[in-house]
Amino acid sequence: MRYPSGHPRRPRLRAAAVVCAAVAVAGPAPAAARATAPQTPARAAAPAPAPSPDPFDGLAPDRIADKAVDATRSADSLRMTGRVVADGQRLDVDFSVDDRGSCKGRVGIDDGTAELRRLDGITYMKGDEAFWRTSMTSQGVPESRIAPVIELIQGRWLKIAPGQAGSGDLSEVCDLDSLLDGLGKDGSDRAGLTRGPDAEVDGTPVATLVEKDGDETTTVSVAQEGEPYVREVVRTGGDEPGTMTLSDFDRPVKVTAPPAGETVDLSRLDPGSPV
């Protein structure tokens, strides 16, 4: 089983990495950055009694995974919240996305945070100084370039239009199909799953599917009430521990553009980028 994409049978918390795909758009080149945010130990789902009757009674773990994949991929919108480690870096995310390309939320990198909004193909990002400094430093932007950029965008929204640096990566952030691309497309990826103890995620009873790969353990929680959505993925051990929780399925994602007077067009930072 793959979640949402990544190496077969090793569910990755790709959504988190995708959110930060273009955190360095304020730099002088259209490059994408992978970044992170403060780490806390991954939390396991809280033990809870299974509903009666068990909706998955008699089903093999791979068949439960089939149902979870089909239900989750059919959602019109959802919210992703999580704290993960990728490539030795830490990342916090909390954002909502729909199947029309709209999204909104926050991302944290080290001690910095930024708010993200996207609608009508235009992305807006508003970060604090720590966020922009970390983003640009990770891209190798010299300090002489970083300081004036931060001065220009501090407290304002960076506006990235289609065709500008990083816009392609950010469009994937707010593309629900892209975020879920690879989620269980290959049924053989689900081989090796075992069913763990029933539990609870945010008040919802869940069945847990467990996979062990060396020192890594991945636990996928599947809702036992209502649609069998994937509700949480917890990964412990290995190089990419963390937790990603899915919620607010099929709820409207309402996004508004910031006031024009509070925005800075990316072209003012990177005049050479295509528009």
GROMACS .gro file of N, CA and C in nm, residues 1 9 11 54 56 58-66 68 187-199 206-213 216-222 224 232 234:
model
  138
    1MET      N    1   0.086  -0.120   0.000
    1MET     CA    2   0.000   0.000   0.000
    1MET      C    3   0.088   0.123   0.000
    9ARG      N    4   0.511  -0.037  -0.091
    9ARG     CA    5   0.500  -0.103   0.039
    9ARG      C    6   0.568  -0.024   0.150
   11PRO      N    7   0.464   0.322   0.282
   11PRO     CA    8   0.383   0.443   0.271
   11PRO      C    9   0.460   0.566   0.315
   54ASP      N   10  -1.847  -0.536   1.344
   54ASP     CA   11  -1.726  -0.487   1.278
   54ASP      C   12  -1.751  -0.484   1.127
   56PHE      N   13  -1.555  -0.466   0.892
   56PHE     CA   14  -1.451  -0.535   0.817
   56PHE      C   15  -1.435  -0.681   0.862
   58GLY      N   16  -1.410  -1.050   0.876
   58GLY     CA   17  -1.388  -1.151   0.773
   58GLY      C   18  -1.306  -1.103   0.654
   59LEU      N   19  -1.276  -0.973   0.648
   59LEU     CA   20  -1.198  -0.921   0.535
   59LEU      C   21  -1.048  -0.930   0.565
   60ALA      N   22  -0.972  -0.970   0.467
   60ALA     CA   23  -0.827  -0.971   0.480
   60ALA      C   24  -0.776  -0.827   0.483
   61PRO      N   25  -0.661  -0.801   0.543
   61PRO     CA   26  -0.607  -0.665   0.550
   61PRO      C   27  -0.596  -0.596   0.414
   62ASP      N   28  -0.558  -0.671   0.310
   62ASP     CA   29  -0.545  -0.607   0.179
   62ASP      C   30  -0.679  -0.565   0.124
   63ARG      N   31  -0.786  -0.638   0.157
   63ARG     CA   32  -0.920  -0.599   0.112
   63ARG      C   33  -0.969  -0.476   0.188
   64ILE      N   34  -0.936  -0.467   0.316
   64ILE     CA   35  -0.969  -0.345   0.391
   64ILE      C   36  -0.898  -0.227   0.328
   65ALA      N   37  -0.771  -0.248   0.292
   65ALA     CA   38  -0.694  -0.142   0.226
   65ALA      C   39  -0.758  -0.103   0.094
   66ASP      N   40  -0.809  -0.200   0.019
   66ASP     CA   41  -0.877  -0.170  -0.108
   66ASP      C   42  -0.993  -0.073  -0.085
   68ALA      N   43  -1.038   0.129   0.167
   68ALA     CA   44  -0.989   0.259   0.214
   68ALA      C   45  -0.936   0.342   0.098
  187GLY      N   46  -0.235  -0.279  -0.636
  187GLY     CA   47  -0.285  -0.360  -0.526
  187GLY      C   48  -0.179  -0.449  -0.464
  188SER      N   49  -0.078  -0.486  -0.541
  188SER     CA   50   0.027  -0.573  -0.487
  188SER      C   51   0.107  -0.503  -0.378
  189ASP      N   52   0.101  -0.370  -0.375
  189ASP     CA   53   0.173  -0.295  -0.273
  189ASP      C   54   0.116  -0.323  -0.134
  190ARG      N   55  -0.004  -0.377  -0.129
  190ARG     CA   56  -0.069  -0.400  -0.001
  190ARG      C   57  -0.036  -0.535   0.061
  191ALA      N   58   0.041  -0.614  -0.011
  191ALA     CA   59   0.081  -0.743   0.044
  191ALA      C   60   0.167  -0.720   0.167
  192GLY      N   61   0.153  -0.804   0.265
  192GLY     CA   62   0.234  -0.792   0.385
  192GLY      C   63   0.168  -0.713   0.496
  193LEU      N   64   0.050  -0.655   0.469
  193LEU     CA   65  -0.022  -0.585   0.575
  193LEU      C   66  -0.083  -0.684   0.672
  194THR      N   67  -0.084  -0.649   0.799
  194THR     CA   68  -0.154  -0.728   0.899
  194THR      C   69  -0.252  -0.637   0.970
  195ARG      N   70  -0.356  -0.694   1.029
  195ARG     CA   71  -0.452  -0.611   1.102
  195ARG      C   72  -0.409  -0.601   1.247
  196GLY      N   73  -0.396  -0.477   1.293
  196GLY     CA   74  -0.359  -0.453   1.431
  196GLY      C   75  -0.483  -0.435   1.517
  197PRO      N   76  -0.465  -0.394   1.641
  197PRO     CA   77  -0.581  -0.375   1.730
  197PRO      C   78  -0.665  -0.257   1.685
  198ASP      N   79  -0.796  -0.269   1.702
  198ASP     CA   80  -0.884  -0.157   1.671
  198ASP      C   81  -0.850  -0.039   1.762
  199ALA      N   82  -0.876   0.081   1.712
  199ALA     CA   83  -0.835   0.201   1.785
  199ALA      C   84  -0.934   0.313   1.757
  206VAL      N   85  -1.152   0.310   1.439
  206VAL     CA   86  -1.076   0.273   1.320
  206VAL      C   87  -1.021   0.133   1.332
  207ALA      N   88  -1.004   0.070   1.215
  207ALA     CA   89  -0.927  -0.053   1.205
  207ALA      C   90  -0.785  -0.012   1.170
  208THR      N   91  -0.687  -0.081   1.223
  208THR     CA   92  -0.549  -0.047   1.193
  208THR      C   93  -0.485  -0.156   1.108
  209LEU      N   94  -0.412  -0.111   1.007
  209LEU     CA   95  -0.337  -0.199   0.919
  209LEU      C   96  -0.189  -0.170   0.943
  210VAL      N   97  -0.113  -0.273   0.969
  210VAL     CA   98   0.026  -0.255   1.012
  210VAL      C   99   0.120  -0.320   0.913
  211GLU      N  100   0.229  -0.249   0.886
  211GLU     CA  101   0.334  -0.303   0.800
  211GLU      C  102   0.469  -0.278   0.865
  212LYS      N  103   0.552  -0.379   0.868
  212LYS     CA  104   0.686  -0.366   0.924
  212LYS      C  105   0.787  -0.388   0.813
  213ASP      N  106   0.887  -0.301   0.811
  213ASP     CA  107   0.994  -0.310   0.712
  213ASP      C  108   1.124  -0.275   0.783
  216GLU      N  109   1.131   0.002   1.058
  216GLU     CA  110   1.018   0.092   1.034
  216GLU      C  111   0.886   0.019   1.056
  217THR      N  112   0.794   0.087   1.120
  217THR     CA  113   0.658   0.035   1.135
  217THR      C  114   0.561   0.142   1.089
  218THR      N  115   0.475   0.106   0.997
  218THR     CA  116   0.374   0.198   0.946
  218THR      C  117   0.236   0.146   0.983
  219THR      N  118   0.156   0.231   1.046
  219THR     CA  119   0.020   0.195   1.086
  219THR      C  120  -0.078   0.284   1.013
  220VAL      N  121  -0.165   0.225   0.935
  220VAL     CA  122  -0.268   0.298   0.861
  220VAL      C  123  -0.402   0.274   0.929
  221SER      N  124  -0.470   0.382   0.968
  221SER     CA  125  -0.599   0.371   1.036
  221SER      C  126  -0.712   0.397   0.938
  222VAL      N  127  -0.810   0.307   0.935
  222VAL     CA  128  -0.922   0.314   0.840
  222VAL      C  129  -1.053   0.327   0.918
  224GLN      N  130  -1.407   0.298   1.067
  224GLN     CA  131  -1.504   0.189   1.078
  224GLN      C  132  -1.648   0.240   1.080
  232GLU      N  133  -0.559   0.811   0.928
  232GLU     CA  134  -0.430   0.848   0.982
  232GLU      C  135  -0.323   0.748   0.939
  234VAL      N  136   0.069   0.660   1.071
  234VAL     CA  137   0.175   0.684   1.169
  234VAL      C  138   0.294   0.599   1.132
   0.00000   0.00000   0.00000
